[in-house]
Amino acid sequence: MTAQKPILEIVDLHVNVEDKEILKGVNLTIKAGEIHAIMGRNGSGKSTLSYTVMGHPRYKVTSGKMLYKGEEISQMSPDERAKLGIALAFQYPVAIPGVSVSNFLRKTTNACRGREIPVKEFRQELKALMAKLGVKDEFLSRYVNDGFSGGEKKRLEILQLSLLKPSLAVLDETDSGLDIDALKTVSEGVNAMVSPETAILLITHYQRMLDYVQPDFVHVFQDGKIITSGGKELALELESRGYEWVKDTTVNQTVSV
Amino acid sequence: MSESLQVDNLQVSTIAREKVEDLCRLNGEPNWLKEKRLSAWESYLQCPMPTVKDEDWRATLVGKLDLGKLCPAAPLKEGKTASTPDLLKAALKDLAKPGAVYVEDYARGQMSVSVEAELSTAKVVVSPFAQAVESHKDVLEKLFAEKRGIQDKFTLMNEALAGGGLFVHVPKNTRVEAPVVMMLNLPENSTAATKDPSGLAVFPRIIINVEENASINFVSIVASEKTAEATETVLAASVVEFHIAAGAKVSVAEVTNLGPEVFFVNRVRAYVARDAVIDFTTAGLGGKQTKSDIETILMDRGAHAAVKGVVFGGGAERYAYNTIAEHAAPDTTSNINFRVALKDKSASIYQGIVKVDKVAQRTDAYQSNKNLLLGKEAKADSIPKLEILADDVKCSHGATVSPVDKEQLFYLTCRGLTAPEAEELIVTGFFQQVLDTIPIQGVVNFLAALTSDKLHKS
Ligand SMILES: Nc1ncnc2c1ncn2[C@@H]1O[C@H](COP(=O)(O)OP(=O)(O)O)[C@@H](O)[C@H]1O
Ligand SMILES: [Mg+2]
């Protein structure tokens, strides 16, 4: 894994939302082939990080660097980033009423791949993925995320990412709202995206998804930055001892440095 | 020039009595009809021209119409034209095999009607209005006796000067799936105006009479085309009536796709009897000023009206739609869903009235109007009104005016669509939700293609 090039490099990133600083110096490097998990309390800024990576216009980078495959992306529009191979599975997927899932998937897949995939070929690929992710056929004629249950939305997010085949996949609390069976299927879908060329950033709040998708690194997020990092055992520690415990370790670490 | 000054000018300028008499002579009409026309013309004279100060007409451009210059179109000759208007071609491609096609083409100066054997054998009548006046005098006289419904300057103008138009009659228990398609094609004002050109006015009257437990699908297309000859002003003022007897069902899709200089004033009245249903969708996709009032009168228990609108403005187009859902009997239901998207400097005003008469207990009425502002200078107004006299009713309404949702845009751009592509998809979906409810096969595709064309038109 050591020889791999970084896919994402974030250096001392500061981000404002409506003039309020939310990210306060994030440092994170993810190399090809790696799975990183970010854990942290509600409101610590995890979604802000994922939106910033994707280029949400409301989230303003005030300083720091954000490189994708060595290229600064902070000035790029979300669609440019998507076309480069960055994708986000939303914590709260947005409904697009009136647009059928099938039409939407075809349009977005074509856009990201930069070519018109023949209808038949696309259908076959889609059907295979749907079967794997336990998505029913009738899904295709429904409007995107309109009236979907939490679990259905998350399945659709993973279905989309599986089609878009990003080099960098950011999953923002994909596990919340899923029952155990759904979590298992969705996790399998995530694992299927793993390859030596792809990087995955998995944001979660519980460690249960990490039983299925094994991270190489776990980072703890607090008040707009990463306060500690470790291997997957860190997630288990967090689960049993809570975030308070992390705070203490940071203090200790700082002292010992 | 101030608005009121223009309006004042109009009070003196009006359509002359001779024009009504000419029309009767040209058509060789029976006396009773001539009497009826002249009496309507008298009322028309008495009736003041609506101004922007009238609540029903506010924000409209009718004040810009010079009535004195308007010349009612001469009756059209029957015959097949050498070419079919493009929009009709497109419609016929998308629709399932139509049961009848009626074309009134003022751009080419011809009209035609063709009725499939399936309809003729079922004794369904699809006839130009002028012929029906003779052949179905009794039915028509009965229908004319129906006085409910709003009268205004333009409906009276139509009554006095009605030319062209269509009569459809569906006998008891006859259910017709294949749609009756009507096209009204107008010449469009060209800028190369000749010296003092006169205006053209057409006054179609469409009457659709559906007897007990019968059903019909009706598709109406109103469009315009550029012609060599210039006319200063073009006005179509139509009155469309649906008489729907007990247990009958009428589904309607109406589209207006007029050039940027054509005025369209339209009044739809649906009389809905016991357990009868009207499912009405209108699509406003172009015209200088479209002013359309859609009145549904639920006259007996179990009557239901679904009224839907898809309005897509661009350029300097203006739209004014009024829906009037009158609950005149107990246990009646209405559902109104009007969607408006506006580009450029276009403007729309939607007024939705739900009237519940004193007797109309257990009325269930819902009204929704959503407006999507795409142009920075576009303007939309939404005025819901409830006039409720009964005490046991369920009425609710909602209205929104907003630009494209930023979170929807972000979501779609995160999936690789450019901002304009994302906006396009959102607008498409906005309309699609209404189009998906049209029960007439093929209309969805036809209208989706038209809205998509308009989206790409700069
Ligand atoms: N669009 C926004 N407007 C205002 N405040 C925001 C916005 N997005 C996030 N915040 C604030 O930023 C902080 C971090 O939020 P978020 O990134 O959603 O945290 P997490 O995903 O870790 O729960 C919170 O205090 C939240 O209120
Ligand atoms: Mg979050």
XYZ file of C-alpha atoms and ligand atoms in Angstrom:
743
model
C 0.000 0.000 0.000
C 2.962 2.269 0.619
C 3.820 2.896 -3.014
C 0.335 4.220 -3.810
C -0.252 7.808 -4.869
C -2.548 9.988 -2.814
C -6.066 10.368 -4.193
C -7.111 13.047 -1.747
C -4.846 15.390 0.170
C -6.367 17.890 2.515
C -3.987 20.280 4.233
C -4.982 22.673 7.020
C -8.415 23.197 5.501
C -10.597 25.943 6.898
C -14.197 26.313 5.767
C -16.862 28.869 6.513
C -20.597 28.559 6.256
C -22.287 31.926 6.186
C -19.241 33.553 7.780
C -19.066 31.044 10.562
C -15.978 28.850 10.651
C -16.987 25.191 10.718
C -13.848 23.385 9.573
C -10.865 24.543 11.562
C -7.757 23.010 10.048
C -8.455 19.552 8.660
C -5.482 17.411 7.608
C -6.180 14.177 5.797
C -4.434 12.130 3.128
C -6.102 9.169 1.476
C -4.142 6.976 -0.906
C -5.424 4.724 -3.634
C -6.650 1.425 -2.310
C -7.334 2.767 1.182
C -10.502 2.945 3.193
C -10.650 5.707 5.784
C -13.359 6.156 8.342
C -14.242 9.400 10.037
C -16.191 9.199 13.241
C -17.464 11.980 15.393
C -20.361 13.450 17.218
C -23.287 15.132 15.574
C -22.430 18.664 14.615
C -18.683 18.107 14.631
C -18.436 19.035 10.937
C -18.323 15.680 9.152
C -20.975 16.569 6.572
C -19.364 19.950 6.112
C -16.193 18.151 5.090
C -18.060 15.941 2.624
C -19.918 18.914 1.083
C -16.667 20.833 0.817
C -14.941 17.989 -0.989
C -17.859 17.992 -3.451
C -17.975 21.789 -3.815
C -21.255 22.893 -2.282
C -21.499 26.616 -3.109
C -22.486 27.536 0.445
C -19.327 26.106 1.945
C -16.438 28.530 1.405
C -12.833 27.406 1.680
C -11.044 30.248 3.442
C -7.597 28.668 3.591
C -5.757 25.405 3.142
C -5.385 22.949 0.316
C -7.620 20.311 -1.156
C -5.918 18.214 -3.816
C -7.458 15.409 -5.833
C -4.828 13.286 -7.585
C -2.421 16.170 -7.079
C -4.737 18.832 -8.529
C -6.273 21.650 -6.482
C -10.052 21.308 -6.713
C -11.449 24.058 -4.486
C -12.260 26.278 -7.441
C -13.997 23.557 -9.435
C -17.754 23.210 -9.809
C -19.408 20.086 -8.376
C -19.993 18.632 -11.831
C -16.349 19.075 -12.772
C -15.374 17.196 -9.636
C -17.915 14.488 -10.372
C -16.531 14.065 -13.861
C -13.018 13.737 -12.421
C -14.220 10.823 -10.342
C -15.332 12.212 -6.997
C -18.696 11.137 -5.670
C -20.631 11.653 -2.483
C -23.322 9.443 -1.053
C -25.449 12.009 0.742
C -26.436 11.780 4.358
C -29.730 13.340 3.323
C -30.369 12.556 -0.348
C -32.480 15.172 -2.107
C -35.786 14.371 -3.811
C -36.217 15.359 -7.449
C -39.962 14.976 -7.975
C -41.099 14.243 -11.491
C -37.802 12.715 -12.550
C -37.848 8.942 -12.720
C -34.998 6.984 -11.187
C -34.242 5.297 -14.513
C -34.052 8.567 -16.454
C -31.941 10.130 -13.725
C -29.511 7.231 -13.505
C -28.997 7.175 -17.236
C -28.441 10.917 -17.529
C -26.028 11.109 -14.603
C -24.093 8.007 -15.617
C -23.697 9.346 -19.149
C -22.566 12.694 -17.767
C -19.963 11.204 -15.455
C -18.633 8.723 -17.974
C -18.577 11.373 -20.670
C -20.294 9.229 -23.279
C -23.706 7.922 -24.232
C -23.927 4.365 -23.069
C -26.167 2.330 -25.367
C -29.548 1.805 -23.700
C -29.287 -1.971 -23.752
C -25.818 -2.052 -22.279
C -26.862 0.354 -19.568
C -29.950 -1.679 -18.725
C -27.890 -4.829 -18.299
C -25.357 -3.152 -16.053
C -28.091 -1.526 -14.020
C -30.114 -4.705 -13.603
C -27.078 -6.592 -12.368
C -26.289 -3.915 -9.782
C -29.899 -3.677 -8.688
C -30.008 -7.400 -8.071
C -26.855 -7.192 -5.956
C -28.140 -4.278 -3.928
C -31.600 -5.715 -3.485
C -33.279 -2.864 -5.354
C -36.626 -3.782 -6.841
C -37.543 -3.112 -10.476
C -40.452 -0.853 -9.577
C -37.884 1.553 -8.139
C -36.952 2.637 -11.649
C -40.271 4.268 -12.431
C -40.523 6.114 -9.128
C -39.425 9.715 -8.795
C -35.903 10.192 -7.410
C -35.976 9.971 -3.588
C -39.568 11.198 -3.587
C -41.398 9.532 -0.742
C -38.543 7.059 -0.277
C -37.910 5.550 3.128
C -34.549 6.318 4.731
C -33.269 2.889 3.757
C -34.448 3.193 0.151
C -32.639 6.492 -0.200
C -29.399 5.021 1.059
C -29.670 2.051 -1.277
C -30.198 4.401 -4.197
C -27.117 6.394 -3.181
C -24.990 3.274 -3.249
C -26.569 2.151 -6.497
C -25.606 5.495 -8.003
C -22.050 5.328 -6.749
C -21.735 1.791 -8.050
C -22.730 3.042 -11.504
C -20.559 6.148 -11.400
C -17.511 4.157 -10.313
C -15.705 7.069 -8.655
C -12.000 7.035 -7.738
C -12.921 8.794 -4.542
C -16.156 7.828 -2.857
C -17.286 9.758 0.177
C -20.064 8.056 2.101
C -21.774 10.316 4.577
C -23.583 8.283 7.210
C -24.747 5.772 4.670
C -25.385 3.377 7.541
C -27.927 5.493 9.373
C -31.496 4.540 8.665
C -30.575 1.015 7.580
C -31.711 -2.128 9.322
C -29.192 -4.938 9.802
C -30.065 -6.770 6.560
C -29.944 -3.584 4.514
C -26.685 -2.594 6.170
C -25.184 -5.884 5.090
C -26.284 -5.568 1.454
C -25.239 -1.943 1.238
C -21.863 -2.738 2.802
C -21.343 -5.458 0.222
C -22.057 -2.844 -2.411
C -19.426 -0.585 -0.887
C -16.899 -3.404 -0.710
C -17.525 -4.111 -4.384
C -16.344 -0.566 -5.171
C -12.998 -1.168 -3.473
C -10.055 -1.605 -5.810
C -6.361 -0.717 -5.796
C -7.257 2.461 -7.719
C -10.084 3.716 -5.553
C -10.201 5.465 -2.235
C -13.126 5.450 0.152
C -13.943 7.897 2.886
C -16.599 6.538 5.134
C -18.229 8.940 7.528
C -20.140 7.314 10.306
C -21.309 7.821 13.762
C -21.462 4.205 14.869
C -18.917 1.560 14.301
C -21.414 -1.057 13.116
C -20.818 -0.490 9.412
C -17.103 -0.905 10.057
C -17.775 -4.551 10.896
C -18.644 -5.036 7.247
C -16.448 -2.460 5.567
C -13.046 -2.731 7.180
C -11.215 0.582 7.336
C -7.461 0.933 7.129
C -7.578 4.119 9.182
C -10.023 5.642 11.608
C -10.066 9.355 12.383
C -11.950 11.095 15.107
C -13.540 14.381 14.205
C -14.300 17.027 16.753
C -15.102 20.681 16.486
C -14.114 20.985 12.847
C -10.944 18.938 12.770
C -9.410 15.532 13.189
C -8.231 15.166 16.748
C -6.867 11.677 16.645
C -6.249 8.866 14.176
C -5.586 5.188 14.435
C -6.327 1.781 12.987
C -9.687 0.032 12.979
C -9.277 -0.876 16.678
C -9.849 2.818 17.412
C -13.427 2.437 16.266
C -14.008 -0.365 18.746
C -12.474 1.672 21.537
C -14.742 4.564 20.669
C -17.744 2.298 20.679
C -17.053 1.043 24.177
C -15.584 4.159 25.786
C -17.296 7.051 24.003
C -15.967 10.292 22.593
C -15.049 11.733 25.980
C -12.304 9.218 26.184
C -10.807 10.526 22.914
C -10.597 14.006 24.251
C -8.401 12.736 27.046
C -6.105 10.857 24.692
C -5.594 13.935 22.579
C -4.473 15.829 25.628
C -2.118 13.011 26.548
C -0.818 12.808 23.013
C -0.168 16.500 22.890
C 1.769 16.252 26.089
C 3.841 13.316 24.953
C 4.843 14.946 21.644
C -48.545 56.306 -22.328
C -50.540 55.465 -19.260
C -52.563 52.287 -19.056
C -55.842 54.086 -18.380
C -55.526 56.257 -21.442
C -55.337 53.177 -23.636
C -58.317 51.681 -21.930
C -60.320 54.839 -22.492
C -59.613 54.698 -26.189
C -61.040 51.237 -26.287
C -64.387 52.231 -24.880
C -65.189 53.992 -28.121
C -63.613 51.469 -30.395
C -65.727 48.371 -30.717
C -66.899 45.641 -33.050
C -69.677 46.935 -35.283
C -73.140 45.389 -35.561
C -72.647 44.950 -39.316
C -69.961 42.432 -38.610
C -72.469 40.227 -36.811
C -74.994 40.599 -39.626
C -72.356 39.878 -42.271
C -71.453 36.722 -40.475
C -75.052 35.479 -40.325
C -75.482 36.166 -44.039
C -72.220 34.510 -45.024
C -73.105 31.426 -43.026
C -76.711 31.422 -44.241
C -77.804 30.985 -40.646
C -81.360 30.387 -39.395
C -83.201 33.292 -37.856
C -83.175 31.996 -34.292
C -79.395 31.991 -34.331
C -79.216 35.454 -35.791
C -81.533 36.701 -33.037
C -79.377 35.056 -30.450
C -76.231 36.598 -31.892
C -77.686 40.072 -32.049
C -78.979 39.894 -28.514
C -75.525 38.790 -27.368
C -74.059 41.668 -29.332
C -76.353 44.105 -27.491
C -75.169 42.734 -24.164
C -71.623 42.888 -25.419
C -72.037 46.606 -26.064
C -73.388 47.152 -22.558
C -70.618 45.146 -20.992
C -67.560 47.245 -20.235
C -64.216 46.168 -21.541
C -62.305 44.646 -18.654
C -59.421 46.732 -17.456
C -56.368 45.982 -15.405
C -58.356 47.290 -12.466
C -60.804 44.400 -12.646
C -59.708 41.733 -10.257
C -60.231 38.995 -12.796
C -58.231 40.762 -15.420
C -55.468 42.367 -13.455
C -52.016 42.166 -14.935
C -53.425 41.292 -18.361
C -52.760 43.068 -21.634
C -56.298 43.085 -23.012
C -56.200 46.871 -22.799
C -53.799 46.768 -25.708
C -56.397 45.192 -27.997
C -57.891 47.557 -30.536
C -61.323 46.019 -30.958
C -62.384 48.448 -33.682
C -59.712 47.053 -35.955
C -60.531 43.446 -35.355
C -62.213 41.681 -38.195
C -63.946 38.370 -37.511
C -62.487 35.681 -39.724
C -64.602 34.629 -42.687
C -65.904 31.047 -42.575
C -63.297 28.567 -43.780
C -63.735 26.401 -46.852
C -63.796 22.717 -46.207
C -61.028 20.696 -47.809
C -57.775 18.979 -47.168
C -54.876 21.397 -47.018
C -51.691 20.598 -48.874
C -49.733 20.577 -45.653
C -50.544 19.784 -42.057
C -49.436 22.198 -39.333
C -46.293 20.865 -37.655
C -47.787 20.752 -34.226
C -50.690 18.615 -35.401
C -48.264 16.241 -37.078
C -46.339 15.932 -33.842
C -49.513 15.335 -31.862
C -50.797 12.677 -34.216
C -47.488 10.870 -34.010
C -47.645 10.635 -30.233
C -51.339 10.017 -29.722
C -52.854 6.638 -30.052
C -54.961 6.423 -33.213
C -57.382 9.347 -32.930
C -61.111 8.790 -33.269
C -61.628 12.066 -35.107
C -59.519 14.984 -36.264
C -60.964 18.430 -36.750
C -58.732 21.150 -38.165
C -59.538 24.810 -38.430
C -56.568 26.334 -40.168
C -56.755 30.106 -40.557
C -53.139 30.224 -41.648
C -54.001 28.173 -44.722
C -57.633 29.234 -44.973
C -59.128 25.782 -44.764
C -60.889 23.438 -42.437
C -61.328 19.702 -42.424
C -62.962 17.044 -40.361
C -62.426 13.318 -40.422
C -64.209 10.819 -38.239
C -63.264 7.182 -37.876
C -65.911 4.567 -38.629
C -65.654 3.333 -35.052
C -67.128 6.618 -33.866
C -69.737 6.971 -36.590
C -71.128 3.510 -35.932
C -71.370 4.345 -32.253
C -73.370 7.430 -33.293
C -70.789 9.780 -31.869
C -71.137 13.160 -33.544
C -68.073 15.228 -34.374
C -69.269 18.110 -36.459
C -68.276 21.667 -37.303
C -70.366 23.942 -35.156
C -72.021 25.658 -38.137
C -73.379 22.328 -39.410
C -74.465 21.171 -35.981
C -76.619 24.261 -35.642
C -78.829 22.736 -38.317
C -78.434 19.039 -37.663
C -78.583 19.133 -33.857
C -80.714 22.178 -33.289
C -82.746 20.631 -30.485
C -79.811 19.462 -28.429
C -78.003 22.744 -28.909
C -80.980 24.849 -27.969
C -81.278 22.853 -24.776
C -77.602 23.318 -24.022
C -77.787 27.027 -24.764
C -80.416 27.296 -22.058
C -77.760 26.560 -19.444
C -77.089 29.984 -18.058
C -74.770 29.180 -15.196
C -71.239 30.324 -15.665
C -69.556 33.671 -15.874
C -70.250 36.046 -18.757
C -67.866 38.796 -19.696
C -67.061 41.010 -22.665
C -65.219 38.234 -24.415
C -67.746 35.460 -23.884
C -70.429 37.779 -25.233
C -68.183 38.656 -28.143
C -67.854 34.946 -28.772
C -71.587 34.398 -28.556
C -72.271 37.206 -31.008
C -69.561 36.344 -33.463
C -68.924 32.626 -32.987
C -67.490 31.185 -36.167
C -65.888 27.845 -36.616
C -65.777 25.630 -33.590
C -66.892 22.145 -32.961
C -69.777 20.116 -31.646
C -69.215 16.690 -30.168
C -71.994 14.472 -28.939
C -71.487 11.143 -27.240
C -74.642 9.053 -26.742
C -75.514 7.208 -23.529
C -73.247 4.377 -22.391
C -70.808 4.953 -25.238
C -67.221 4.889 -24.137
C -64.757 6.205 -26.663
C -61.081 5.682 -25.986
C -59.621 7.048 -29.247
C -59.315 10.802 -28.702
C -61.121 13.496 -30.630
C -58.405 15.909 -31.717
C -59.111 19.511 -32.560
C -56.611 21.909 -33.973
C -56.998 25.630 -34.321
C -54.172 27.121 -36.324
C -53.863 30.889 -36.541
C -51.773 33.154 -38.707
C -49.129 34.931 -36.730
C -48.411 38.589 -36.777
C -45.294 39.233 -38.780
C -43.216 42.310 -38.115
C -43.177 43.325 -41.777
C -46.539 44.985 -41.276
C -48.242 46.492 -44.276
C -49.779 49.930 -44.094
C -52.613 49.933 -41.634
C -53.280 46.230 -41.559
C -56.441 45.120 -39.895
C -56.597 42.614 -37.123
C -57.972 39.121 -37.321
C -60.233 37.655 -34.703
C -61.555 34.143 -34.416
C -64.325 33.129 -32.059
C -64.510 29.366 -31.844
C -67.297 27.829 -29.834
C -66.743 24.278 -28.792
C -69.517 22.275 -27.226
C -68.998 18.775 -26.009
C -72.052 16.932 -24.839
C -71.577 13.609 -23.147
C -74.650 11.658 -22.136
C -75.162 9.331 -19.165
C -72.357 6.881 -18.484
C -70.528 7.787 -21.652
C -66.935 8.876 -21.891
C -64.654 10.691 -24.275
C -61.090 11.943 -24.561
C -60.602 15.342 -26.110
C -57.354 16.939 -27.226
C -57.307 20.569 -28.256
C -54.346 22.288 -29.863
C -54.281 26.021 -30.425
C -51.255 27.214 -32.341
C -50.080 29.844 -34.770
C -47.786 30.028 -37.748
C -46.037 32.823 -39.575
C -47.712 33.646 -42.879
C -46.746 35.924 -45.754
C -49.619 38.297 -45.143
C -49.286 40.569 -42.160
C -52.042 41.148 -39.655
C -51.595 43.625 -36.896
C -53.418 41.898 -34.136
C -54.572 38.335 -33.869
C -57.085 37.347 -31.255
C -58.668 34.032 -30.540
C -61.519 34.251 -28.055
C -62.952 30.836 -27.497
C -65.645 29.374 -25.341
C -65.438 25.686 -24.592
C -68.297 23.919 -22.860
C -68.499 20.441 -21.495
C -71.883 19.079 -20.548
C -71.223 15.914 -18.653
C -74.248 13.850 -17.700
C -74.576 11.472 -14.757
C -71.851 8.862 -14.537
C -70.039 10.199 -17.592
C -66.364 11.014 -17.807
C -64.529 13.521 -19.939
C -60.751 13.769 -20.123
C -59.284 16.821 -21.773
C -55.805 17.920 -22.726
C -55.597 21.415 -24.104
C -52.438 23.074 -25.361
C -51.886 26.605 -26.545
C -48.650 27.237 -28.335
C -49.055 30.670 -29.899
C -46.573 33.145 -31.281
C -45.387 36.082 -29.197
C -47.944 38.492 -30.710
C -51.138 36.466 -30.504
C -53.828 37.114 -27.898
C -55.788 34.214 -26.542
C -58.841 34.626 -24.371
C -60.493 31.425 -23.392
C -63.353 30.376 -21.200
C -63.917 26.791 -20.277
C -67.108 25.726 -18.564
C -67.735 22.235 -17.405
C -71.141 21.233 -16.083
C -70.624 18.063 -14.151
C -73.640 15.969 -13.138
C -74.080 13.215 -10.582
C -71.047 10.932 -10.232
C -69.598 12.444 -13.387
C -65.959 13.398 -13.780
C -63.986 15.983 -15.661
C -60.246 15.543 -15.850
C -58.890 18.668 -17.476
C -55.301 19.593 -18.208
C -54.238 22.770 -19.894
C -50.768 23.560 -21.153
C -49.909 27.207 -21.833
C -46.741 27.317 -23.845
C -46.839 30.565 -25.768
C -48.742 33.715 -26.730
C -48.588 37.443 -26.121
C -51.340 37.281 -23.557
C -53.124 34.129 -22.575
C -56.158 34.686 -20.428
C -57.997 31.561 -19.568
C -60.795 30.941 -17.116
C -61.595 27.388 -16.260
C -64.904 26.977 -14.515
C -66.008 23.633 -13.241
C -69.504 23.461 -11.861
C -70.185 20.376 -9.811
C -73.924 20.120 -9.996
C -74.833 16.918 -8.235
C -73.589 14.445 -5.671
C -70.428 12.558 -6.464
C -69.303 14.951 -9.180
C -65.545 15.394 -9.402
C -63.283 17.867 -11.149
C -59.542 17.530 -11.586
C -58.091 20.665 -13.146
C -54.413 20.771 -13.924
C -52.186 23.328 -15.529
C -48.724 23.354 -16.975
C -47.665 26.849 -17.919
C -44.240 27.575 -19.304
C -43.542 31.205 -20.113
C -40.643 32.735 -21.965
C -39.728 36.071 -23.534
C -42.284 38.722 -22.656
C -45.254 36.341 -22.639
C -48.001 36.843 -20.138
C -50.401 34.356 -18.676
C -53.456 34.803 -16.547
C -55.276 31.662 -15.517
C -58.302 31.574 -13.281
C -59.754 28.388 -12.009
C -63.205 28.493 -10.538
C -64.230 25.316 -8.801
C -67.841 25.622 -7.866
C -69.339 23.066 -5.566
C -73.057 23.398 -6.121
C -74.094 20.094 -4.542
C -73.172 18.007 -1.512
C -70.469 15.319 -1.616
C -68.546 16.797 -4.501
C -64.795 16.865 -4.863
C -62.294 19.009 -6.720
C -58.555 18.856 -7.060
C -56.649 21.652 -8.712
C -52.976 21.515 -9.487
C -51.435 24.387 -11.416
C -47.736 24.566 -12.173
C -46.063 27.567 -13.704
C -42.416 27.985 -14.726
C -41.241 31.299 -16.096
C -38.142 32.190 -18.060
C -36.859 35.591 -19.161
C -39.323 38.418 -18.487
C -42.448 36.329 -18.687
C -45.196 36.818 -16.164
C -48.058 34.836 -14.789
C -50.938 35.462 -12.496
C -52.948 32.559 -11.216
C -56.198 33.028 -9.361
C -57.899 30.019 -7.932
C -61.355 30.259 -6.505
C -63.076 27.507 -4.642
C -66.768 28.272 -4.233
C -68.812 26.125 -1.948
C -72.531 26.757 -2.084
C -74.631 26.557 1.037
C -76.045 23.162 0.102
C -72.680 21.669 -0.748
C -71.972 19.904 2.533
C -69.089 17.458 2.700
C -67.287 19.180 -0.132
C -63.687 18.112 -0.449
C -61.596 20.635 -2.335
C -57.870 20.913 -2.755
C -55.980 23.537 -4.667
C -52.269 23.831 -5.268
C -50.288 26.326 -7.316
C -46.521 26.144 -7.624
C -44.461 28.692 -9.479
C -40.875 28.263 -10.503
C -38.992 31.416 -11.407
C -36.203 30.708 -13.867
C -35.576 34.238 -15.131
C -34.402 37.011 -12.827
C -37.038 39.306 -14.302
C -39.827 36.758 -14.373
C -42.807 37.423 -12.183
C -45.457 35.146 -10.755
C -48.465 35.886 -8.635
C -50.725 33.424 -6.973
C -54.047 34.363 -5.484
C -56.085 31.625 -3.868
C -59.615 32.432 -2.780
C -62.134 30.478 -0.805
C -65.809 31.383 -0.821
C -67.368 28.888 1.494
C -71.011 29.003 2.501
C -71.436 25.440 3.746
C -70.147 24.485 7.185
C -69.112 20.860 6.824
C -66.353 21.047 4.235
C -62.744 20.100 3.730
C -60.923 22.769 1.758
C -57.232 23.393 1.600
C -54.880 25.222 -0.651
C -51.215 25.930 -1.039
C -49.158 28.226 -3.199
C -45.437 28.724 -3.665
C -43.336 31.073 -5.757
C -39.639 30.281 -5.738
C -36.506 29.959 -7.812
C -35.013 26.549 -8.539
C -34.135 24.755 -5.324
C -30.404 25.073 -4.582
C -30.138 21.707 -2.838
C -31.705 19.953 -5.824
C -29.236 21.744 -8.086
C -26.327 20.724 -5.884
C -27.438 17.117 -5.753
C -27.677 16.881 -9.531
C -24.412 18.706 -10.207
C -22.710 16.298 -7.778
C -23.807 13.619 -10.210
C -22.031 15.244 -13.116
C -24.781 17.384 -14.649
C -23.803 20.971 -15.430
C -25.871 23.657 -13.716
C -28.002 24.300 -16.849
C -28.523 20.563 -17.368
C -29.515 20.185 -13.749
C -31.966 23.063 -13.949
C -33.448 21.571 -17.068
C -34.040 18.262 -15.374
C -35.650 19.954 -12.384
C -38.032 21.906 -14.628
C -38.835 18.786 -16.602
C -39.688 16.990 -13.386
C -41.731 19.911 -12.149
C -44.034 19.571 -15.149
C -43.788 15.816 -15.442
C -45.568 15.377 -12.124
C -48.632 16.962 -13.703
C -48.243 15.401 -17.144
C -48.036 11.939 -15.597
C -51.618 12.336 -14.419
C -53.102 12.882 -17.906
C -55.271 9.876 -18.650
C -55.174 10.242 -22.445
C -52.616 7.909 -23.937
C -49.729 9.574 -25.724
C -50.431 13.116 -24.562
C -47.681 12.918 -21.949
C -45.005 12.410 -24.582
C -46.425 15.104 -26.823
C -46.504 17.701 -24.063
C -43.175 16.658 -22.563
C -41.585 17.192 -25.984
C -43.194 20.627 -26.281
C -42.024 21.777 -22.859
C -38.576 20.456 -23.642
C -38.545 22.456 -26.910
C -39.509 25.551 -25.023
C -36.778 24.945 -22.486
C -34.204 25.028 -25.251
C -35.669 28.014 -27.036
C -33.741 31.128 -26.118
N -25.807 25.220 5.832
C -25.478 25.489 7.113
N -25.840 26.659 7.636
C -25.501 26.956 8.913
N -24.820 26.139 9.710
C -24.428 24.968 9.247
C -24.743 24.567 7.911
N -24.231 23.346 7.709
C -23.652 22.990 8.864
N -23.759 23.953 9.784
C -23.254 23.903 11.158
O -21.953 23.360 11.110
C -21.744 22.457 12.157
C -21.334 21.107 11.610
O -22.415 20.506 10.941
P -22.272 19.177 10.092
O -21.133 19.309 9.182
O -23.577 18.866 9.488
O -21.937 18.140 11.237
P -22.052 16.545 11.281
O -22.200 16.061 9.891
O -20.770 16.123 11.893
O -23.204 16.215 12.139
C -23.027 22.415 12.962
O -22.874 23.276 14.064
C -24.054 22.943 12.011
O -25.068 23.605 12.698
Mg -23.645 14.877 9.040
